[in-house]
Tab-separated table of C-alpha atoms in Angstrom:
chain	number	residue	atom	x	y	z
B	1408	MET	CA	-187.888	-21.228	5.178
B	1409	THR	CA	-184.182	-20.450	5.026
B	1410	GLU	CA	-182.810	-19.985	1.592
B	1411	ARG	CA	-179.696	-21.949	0.699
B	1412	ALA	CA	-176.803	-19.728	-0.213
B	1413	GLU	CA	-175.493	-20.110	-3.682
B	1414	PRO	CA	-171.890	-21.364	-4.004
B	1415	GLY	CA	-169.441	-18.472	-3.837
B	1416	ALA	CA	-171.965	-16.160	-2.180
B	1417	VAL	CA	-169.934	-15.904	1.040
B	1418	ALA	CA	-166.868	-14.898	-0.899
B	1419	ALA	CA	-168.833	-12.352	-2.826
B	1420	GLU	CA	-170.238	-10.802	0.336
B	1421	THR	CA	-166.800	-10.615	1.994
B	1422	SER	CA	-165.604	-7.135	1.228
B	1423	VAL	CA	-161.948	-6.210	0.773
B	1424	VAL	CA	-160.940	-2.877	2.242
B	1425	PRO	CA	-159.644	-0.813	-0.678
B	1426	GLY	CA	-155.969	0.148	-0.525
B	1427	VAL	CA	-154.929	-2.102	2.413
B	1428	GLY	CA	-152.392	-4.095	0.392
B	1429	TYR	CA	-151.312	-0.901	-1.362
B	1430	ARG	CA	-150.579	0.802	1.965
B	1431	ARG	CA	-148.865	-2.294	3.271
B	1432	ARG	CA	-146.431	-2.231	0.368
B	1433	GLY	CA	-145.700	1.421	1.172
B	1434	TRP	CA	-144.790	0.484	4.738
B	1435	VAL	CA	-142.568	-2.346	3.506
B	1436	LEU	CA	-140.687	0.070	1.273
B	1437	ALA	CA	-140.409	2.485	4.188
B	1438	GLY	CA	-138.929	-0.283	6.313
B	1439	VAL	CA	-136.340	-1.064	3.646
B	1440	ALA	CA	-135.425	2.633	3.514
B	1441	VAL	CA	-134.919	2.780	7.289
B	1442	VAL	CA	-132.745	-0.362	7.252
B	1443	LEU	CA	-130.664	1.059	4.391
B	1444	GLY	CA	-130.202	4.322	6.271
B	1445	GLY	CA	-129.132	2.377	9.348
B	1446	VAL	CA	-126.555	0.376	7.389
B	1447	LEU	CA	-125.177	3.534	5.758
B	1448	GLY	CA	-124.938	5.388	9.037
B	1449	PHE	CA	-123.912	2.582	11.387
B	1450	HIS	CA	-121.988	0.192	9.145
B	1451	ARG	CA	-119.276	-0.077	11.814
B	1452	LEU	CA	-121.794	-1.930	13.975
B	1453	VAL	CA	-122.359	-4.641	11.365
B	1454	PRO	CA	-120.433	-7.703	12.613
B	1455	ASN	CA	-117.533	-8.884	10.504
B	1456	TRP	CA	-118.715	-12.433	10.608
B	1457	PRO	CA	-119.603	-14.605	8.921
B	1458	GLY	CA	-117.401	-14.069	5.891
B	1459	ARG	CA	-116.220	-10.574	6.923
B	1460	LEU	CA	-119.699	-9.265	6.231
B	1461	GLY	CA	-118.942	-5.800	7.595
B	1462	SER	CA	-115.951	-5.265	5.338
B	1463	LEU	CA	-117.911	-6.563	2.355
B	1464	ILE	CA	-120.715	-4.050	2.928
B	1465	GLU	CA	-118.221	-1.226	3.455
B	1466	SER	CA	-116.451	-2.063	0.195
B	1467	PHE	CA	-119.531	-1.003	-1.764
B	1468	LEU	CA	-120.985	1.540	0.669
B	1469	PRO	CA	-121.094	4.483	-1.789
B	1470	TRP	CA	-123.331	2.408	-4.052
B	1471	GLY	CA	-125.969	2.618	-1.345
B	1472	GLY	CA	-126.829	5.885	-3.075
B	1473	ALA	CA	-127.902	3.937	-6.156
B	1474	LEU	CA	-130.250	1.848	-4.004
B	1475	VAL	CA	-131.703	5.034	-2.537
B	1476	VAL	CA	-132.441	6.324	-6.052
B	1477	VAL	CA	-134.196	3.068	-6.997
B	1478	LEU	CA	-136.336	3.156	-3.851
B	1479	LEU	CA	-137.125	6.815	-4.446
B	1480	LEU	CA	-138.307	6.152	-7.991
B	1481	VAL	CA	-140.561	3.304	-6.839
B	1482	ALA	CA	-142.005	5.440	-4.057
B	1483	LEU	CA	-142.700	8.319	-6.463
B	1484	VAL	CA	-144.302	6.122	-9.117
B	1485	ARG	CA	-146.509	4.279	-6.612
B	1486	ARG	CA	-147.117	7.410	-4.517
B	1487	TYR	CA	-146.086	5.796	-1.260
B	1488	ALA	CA	-146.127	8.858	0.990
B	1489	VAL	CA	-144.824	7.041	4.061
B	1490	ALA	CA	-141.944	5.596	2.046
B	1491	LEU	CA	-141.032	9.035	0.703
B	1492	VAL	CA	-140.806	10.356	4.256
B	1493	ALA	CA	-138.728	7.362	5.386
B	1494	LEU	CA	-136.343	7.843	2.454
B	1495	LEU	CA	-135.263	11.159	3.940
B	1496	LEU	CA	-133.149	9.100	6.370
B	1497	PRO	CA	-130.878	7.259	3.869
B	1498	VAL	CA	-130.728	10.338	1.635
B	1499	GLY	CA	-129.520	12.466	4.540
B	1500	VAL	CA	-127.003	9.888	5.722
B	1501	TRP	CA	-125.585	9.357	2.230
B	1502	VAL	CA	-125.228	13.092	1.590
B	1503	ASP	CA	-123.574	13.591	4.977
B	1504	THR	CA	-121.134	10.726	4.342
B	1505	PHE	CA	-120.355	11.059	0.654
B	1506	GLY	CA	-121.810	14.384	-0.477
B	1507	GLY	CA	-118.515	16.205	0.020
B	1508	LEU	CA	-116.856	13.922	-2.522
B	1509	LEU	CA	-119.076	15.440	-5.202
B	1510	LEU	CA	-117.589	18.884	-4.669
B	1511	PRO	CA	-114.729	20.053	-6.904
B	1512	GLY	CA	-112.353	20.678	-4.008
B	1513	GLU	CA	-110.481	23.798	-3.051
B	1514	GLU	CA	-107.699	25.304	-5.098
B	1515	GLY	CA	-104.276	24.152	-4.017
B	1516	GLY	CA	-101.955	26.326	-2.000
B	1517	GLY	CA	-98.268	26.992	-2.451
B	1518	ARG	CA	-96.960	24.030	-0.437
B	1519	GLU	CA	-98.404	21.387	-2.698
B	1520	LEU	CA	-97.250	18.159	-4.324
B	1521	VAL	CA	-99.164	16.494	-7.145
B	1522	VAL	CA	-98.974	12.697	-6.916
B	1523	VAL	CA	-99.996	9.814	-9.158
B	1524	GLN	CA	-100.757	6.296	-7.991
B	1525	HIS	CA	-101.096	3.418	-10.457
B	1526	ASN	CA	-101.088	-0.365	-10.379
B	1527	VAL	CA	-99.670	-0.859	-13.864
B	1528	SER	CA	-100.490	-4.624	-13.997
B	1529	ASP	CA	-97.888	-7.314	-14.507
B	1530	GLU	CA	-99.676	-8.195	-17.763
B	1531	ASN	CA	-99.435	-4.684	-19.224
B	1532	ARG	CA	-98.390	-4.975	-22.870
B	1533	ASP	CA	-97.577	-1.297	-23.321
B	1534	PRO	CA	-95.455	-0.070	-20.391
B	1535	ALA	CA	-93.943	2.752	-22.449
B	1536	GLY	CA	-97.402	4.018	-23.431
B	1537	THR	CA	-98.544	3.753	-19.818
B	1538	ALA	CA	-95.530	5.773	-18.695
B	1539	ARG	CA	-96.241	8.496	-21.248
B	1540	ALA	CA	-99.847	8.738	-20.061
B	1541	LEU	CA	-98.685	9.198	-16.465
B	1542	ILE	CA	-96.133	11.859	-17.425
B	1543	GLY	CA	-98.987	13.909	-18.854
B	1544	ALA	CA	-100.399	14.430	-15.348
B	1545	GLY	CA	-97.389	16.603	-14.477
B	1546	ALA	CA	-97.030	14.996	-11.051
B	1547	ASP	CA	-94.154	15.467	-8.616
B	1548	LEU	CA	-94.320	11.816	-7.534
B	1549	VAL	CA	-95.413	8.692	-9.407
B	1550	ALA	CA	-95.941	5.428	-7.511
B	1551	LEU	CA	-96.228	2.162	-9.439
B	1552	GLU	CA	-97.103	-1.391	-8.412
B	1553	GLU	CA	-96.848	-4.799	-10.110
B	1554	LEU	CA	-93.474	-3.962	-11.605
B	1555	VAL	CA	-91.972	-7.093	-13.117
B	1556	ASP	CA	-89.103	-7.830	-15.483
B	1557	PRO	CA	-88.673	-6.880	-18.258
B	1558	GLN	CA	-91.239	-4.097	-17.824
B	1559	VAL	CA	-89.206	-2.326	-15.131
B	1560	ALA	CA	-86.554	-1.308	-17.645
B	1561	ALA	CA	-89.232	0.085	-19.955
B	1562	TYR	CA	-90.667	2.261	-17.195
B	1563	GLU	CA	-87.228	3.424	-16.125
B	1564	LYS	CA	-86.362	4.441	-19.671
B	1565	ALA	CA	-89.683	6.169	-20.405
B	1566	LEU	CA	-89.831	8.079	-17.121
B	1567	ALA	CA	-86.155	9.041	-16.812
B	1568	GLY	CA	-86.422	12.371	-18.626
B	1569	ASP	CA	-89.178	13.768	-16.394
B	1570	TYR	CA	-88.352	11.864	-13.221
B	1571	PRO	CA	-84.575	11.660	-12.724
B	1572	HIS	CA	-84.881	10.132	-9.257
B	1573	HIS	CA	-86.437	6.752	-8.621
B	1574	VAL	CA	-86.314	3.659	-6.452
B	1575	VAL	CA	-87.675	0.168	-7.028
B	1576	ARG	CA	-87.945	-2.449	-4.293
B	1577	GLY	CA	-89.542	-5.765	-5.119
B	1578	THR	CA	-92.576	-5.065	-7.296
B	1579	VAL	CA	-93.207	-1.453	-6.204
B	1580	GLY	CA	-91.458	1.730	-7.251
B	1581	LEU	CA	-91.409	5.493	-6.753
B	1582	TRP	CA	-90.408	8.063	-9.375
B	1583	SER	CA	-89.745	11.642	-8.303
B	1584	LYS	CA	-88.863	15.032	-9.737
B	1585	HIS	CA	-87.065	15.732	-6.472
B	1586	PRO	CA	-84.055	13.936	-4.925
B	1587	LEU	CA	-84.650	10.799	-2.873
B	1588	SER	CA	-82.779	9.418	0.111
B	1589	GLY	CA	-83.180	6.788	2.808
B	1590	GLU	CA	-84.646	4.236	0.401
B	1591	GLN	CA	-85.582	0.994	2.144
B	1592	VAL	CA	-87.889	-1.994	1.988
B	1593	VAL	CA	-90.948	-1.953	4.225
B	1594	ASP	CA	-91.811	-5.493	5.290
B	1595	ILE	CA	-95.593	-5.909	4.951
B	1596	LYS	CA	-95.524	-9.616	4.078
B	1597	PRO	CA	-98.197	-11.701	5.855
B	1598	ARG	CA	-96.898	-14.770	7.660
B	1599	SER	CA	-98.696	-17.197	5.355
B	1600	ILE	CA	-96.934	-15.907	2.220
B	1601	GLU	CA	-93.655	-17.476	1.192
B	1602	GLU	CA	-90.335	-15.655	0.859
B	1603	GLY	CA	-89.691	-13.562	-2.231
B	1604	TRP	CA	-92.773	-11.386	-1.724
B	1605	SER	CA	-91.824	-7.702	-1.433
B	1606	ARG	CA	-94.450	-5.010	-1.903
B	1607	GLY	CA	-93.499	-2.090	0.306
B	1608	LEU	CA	-90.916	0.697	0.217
B	1609	ARG	CA	-90.117	3.947	1.962
B	1610	ALA	CA	-88.053	6.903	0.804
B	1611	VAL	CA	-87.517	10.501	1.850
B	1612	VAL	CA	-88.402	13.054	-0.828
B	1613	ARG	CA	-86.300	16.232	-0.728
B	1614	SER	CA	-89.172	18.436	-1.857
B	1615	PRO	CA	-88.952	22.244	-2.285
B	1616	TYR	CA	-90.981	22.488	0.946
B	1617	GLY	CA	-88.817	20.205	3.048
B	1618	ASP	CA	-88.442	16.480	3.587
B	1619	VAL	CA	-91.443	14.229	3.027
B	1620	ALA	CA	-91.580	10.534	3.935
B	1621	ALA	CA	-93.139	8.678	1.004
B	1622	TYR	CA	-94.439	5.112	1.274
B	1623	VAL	CA	-95.475	2.915	-1.639
B	1624	ALA	CA	-97.379	-0.297	-0.913
B	1625	HIS	CA	-99.353	-3.021	-2.612
B	1626	LEU	CA	-101.446	-4.957	-0.108
B	1627	PRO	CA	-102.569	-8.534	-0.834
B	1628	SER	CA	-105.635	-9.058	-2.981
B	1629	VAL	CA	-109.051	-9.878	-1.572
B	1630	ARG	CA	-111.578	-12.245	-3.069
B	1631	VAL	CA	-115.360	-12.395	-2.860
B	1632	GLY	CA	-116.776	-15.911	-2.856
B	1633	VAL	CA	-119.555	-18.011	-1.402
B	1634	GLY	CA	-117.883	-17.750	1.996
B	1635	GLY	CA	-117.849	-13.947	1.894
B	1636	LEU	CA	-114.856	-11.632	1.687
B	1637	ALA	CA	-111.435	-13.279	1.987
B	1638	SER	CA	-109.308	-10.399	3.299
B	1639	GLN	CA	-107.239	-11.911	6.125
B	1640	ARG	CA	-103.911	-11.398	4.367
B	1641	ARG	CA	-104.829	-7.876	3.298
B	1642	ASP	CA	-105.809	-6.960	6.852
B	1643	GLU	CA	-102.593	-8.403	8.298
B	1644	SER	CA	-100.491	-6.526	5.752
B	1645	ALA	CA	-102.373	-3.289	6.502
B	1646	ALA	CA	-101.578	-3.711	10.202
B	1647	LEU	CA	-97.862	-4.153	9.442
B	1648	LEU	CA	-97.854	-1.082	7.217
B	1649	GLY	CA	-99.741	0.894	9.847
B	1650	ARG	CA	-97.118	0.085	12.485
B	1651	ALA	CA	-94.309	1.144	10.138
B	1652	ILE	CA	-95.974	4.485	9.405
B	1653	GLU	CA	-96.821	5.024	13.066
B	1654	GLY	CA	-93.114	4.869	13.871
B	1655	GLU	CA	-92.099	7.243	11.060
B	1656	SER	CA	-90.028	10.171	12.345
B	1657	VAL	CA	-90.146	12.330	9.203
B	1658	GLU	CA	-93.192	14.537	8.686
B	1659	PRO	CA	-95.232	14.929	6.517
B	1660	VAL	CA	-95.981	11.364	5.398
B	1661	ILE	CA	-97.567	10.393	2.082
B	1662	LEU	CA	-98.816	6.872	1.380
B	1663	LEU	CA	-99.437	5.826	-2.208
B	1664	GLY	CA	-100.598	2.367	-3.085
B	1665	ASP	CA	-102.962	-0.281	-4.282
B	1666	LEU	CA	-104.433	-1.104	-0.885
B	1667	ASN	CA	-107.059	-3.497	-2.230
B	1668	GLY	CA	-109.674	-1.801	-0.116
B	1669	VAL	CA	-111.782	1.341	0.119
B	1670	VAL	CA	-111.240	3.875	2.884
B	1671	GLU	CA	-114.531	2.853	4.552
B	1672	ASP	CA	-113.349	-0.763	4.894
B	1673	ARG	CA	-112.536	-1.511	8.539
B	1674	GLY	CA	-109.673	-3.720	7.356
B	1675	LEU	CA	-107.742	-0.531	6.530
B	1676	ARG	CA	-108.325	1.031	9.956
B	1677	PRO	CA	-104.617	0.716	10.894
B	1678	LEU	CA	-104.035	3.244	8.083
B	1679	THR	CA	-107.179	5.385	7.972
B	1680	SER	CA	-107.043	5.910	11.745
B	1681	GLN	CA	-103.788	7.856	11.427
B	1682	LEU	CA	-103.791	9.154	7.841
B	1683	ALA	CA	-106.051	11.633	6.042
B	1684	PHE	CA	-107.546	10.715	2.684
B	1685	ALA	CA	-109.210	12.531	-0.213
B	1686	GLU	CA	-111.657	15.278	0.696
B	1687	SER	CA	-113.375	15.285	-2.707
B	1688	GLY	CA	-113.694	12.998	-5.706
B	1689	PHE	CA	-114.840	9.379	-5.899
B	1690	ALA	CA	-112.131	8.274	-8.365
B	1691	PHE	CA	-113.296	4.658	-8.678
B	1692	SER	CA	-110.210	2.915	-10.037
B	1693	PHE	CA	-111.020	-0.796	-10.315
B	1694	PRO	CA	-111.780	-2.611	-12.512
B	1695	ALA	CA	-110.763	-0.313	-15.332
B	1696	ALA	CA	-113.461	-1.650	-17.684
B	1697	PHE	CA	-116.255	-0.768	-15.230
B	1698	PRO	CA	-114.892	0.926	-12.095
B	1699	LEU	CA	-116.785	-0.032	-8.958
B	1700	ALA	CA	-114.476	1.095	-6.162
B	1701	ARG	CA	-111.375	3.125	-5.439
B	1702	ILE	CA	-108.825	0.680	-4.103
B	1703	ASP	CA	-105.886	2.796	-5.296
B	1704	GLN	CA	-105.324	5.272	-2.500
B	1705	VAL	CA	-103.482	8.458	-1.617
B	1706	MET	CA	-103.259	9.141	2.124
B	1707	ALA	CA	-101.201	11.553	4.182
B	1708	ARG	CA	-100.264	12.723	7.671
B	1709	SER	CA	-99.409	16.340	8.489
B	1710	ALA	CA	-100.847	17.110	5.069
B	1711	ALA	CA	-104.242	17.328	3.379
B	1712	VAL	CA	-105.219	15.226	0.370
B	1713	GLY	CA	-107.331	17.428	-1.867
B	1714	HIS	CA	-109.360	16.463	-4.907
B	1715	ILE	CA	-108.618	12.994	-6.283
B	1716	ARG	CA	-109.531	11.908	-9.786
B	1717	THR	CA	-108.816	9.142	-12.252
B	1718	LEU	CA	-106.791	9.384	-15.438
B	1719	PRO	CA	-107.745	7.682	-18.719
B	1720	ALA	CA	-107.261	3.931	-18.956
B	1721	THR	CA	-103.841	2.513	-19.727
B	1722	GLY	CA	-102.838	-1.067	-20.447
B	1723	SER	CA	-103.713	-1.997	-16.864
B	1724	ASP	CA	-106.845	-3.378	-15.240
B	1725	HIS	CA	-106.645	-0.404	-12.831
B	1726	LEU	CA	-107.147	3.268	-13.624
B	1727	PRO	CA	-104.437	5.681	-12.474
B	1728	VAL	CA	-105.440	8.197	-9.812
B	1729	VAL	CA	-103.972	11.674	-9.341
B	1730	ALA	CA	-104.322	13.888	-6.262
B	1731	ARG	CA	-103.061	17.130	-4.805
B	1732	VAL	CA	-101.377	16.915	-1.399
B	1733	THR	CA	-101.035	20.176	0.519
B	1734	LEU	CA	-98.302	20.057	3.131
B	1735	GLU	CA	-98.829	21.638	6.536
């Protein structure tokens, strides 16, 4: 006579292989690590649609290192061996891409200009104090954006003693210890923006090492929303600025500006494809309260941009950045 199985007996007799779910989670973490390494190494292949997805990822690409650390900690705590091996990929890619920025940079040579770039904010309540803070960097050139009345006069007065030469066009300006010539507006206005918008200038700096073409620019802002990254105007303005610099006859060239983008962002390719940028230093400059990205840039042609760093906060929502530019 066959005995009737008690309720739940089948479930009790069904064995669960120990560690299967545990190992599965290790493989999932390994998969995430491989995907992260792929994004870090091949971000140019990420399509820029919808919502300029590629540019959005590139804007925060250095922070991929923080994700690597989180994954590494989880893998160590849970002892996921396969995940630890897979994490070698994103670690290697991140170090190869950004590791050099952690180095202090080489000592400057004789043919060197120190430059400061700062978006001073049109809501800055202490322009004189901001100017004094910038003077302390001992720079040869100081580029400012978001210059509005009556703040312009305050900057001119505060900087005059250390920087006897300056030019202001629209809302951007350049102060120099060395004589300036050939001052002119650089038209980087997108077609969709109305008249009265002027955010680009060019001047020739008569430096002790010869003439240098200096550009100061403030590209249009970008916004992150539910539709992604709104950077069409910024990208158009970058293309206009790139064409102007491409046609520049004076060498070397130095570009200083709030470009509203990081150097990895493909929207700045018209500039980064022909200009060198900082070899060391992250110098995250925005927002000043909790800097997440360096959108204030120093770039150059026929010159090398050495270590870049931020200065202490001023009355602006940006941090100033200072860099050494060694002329060829």
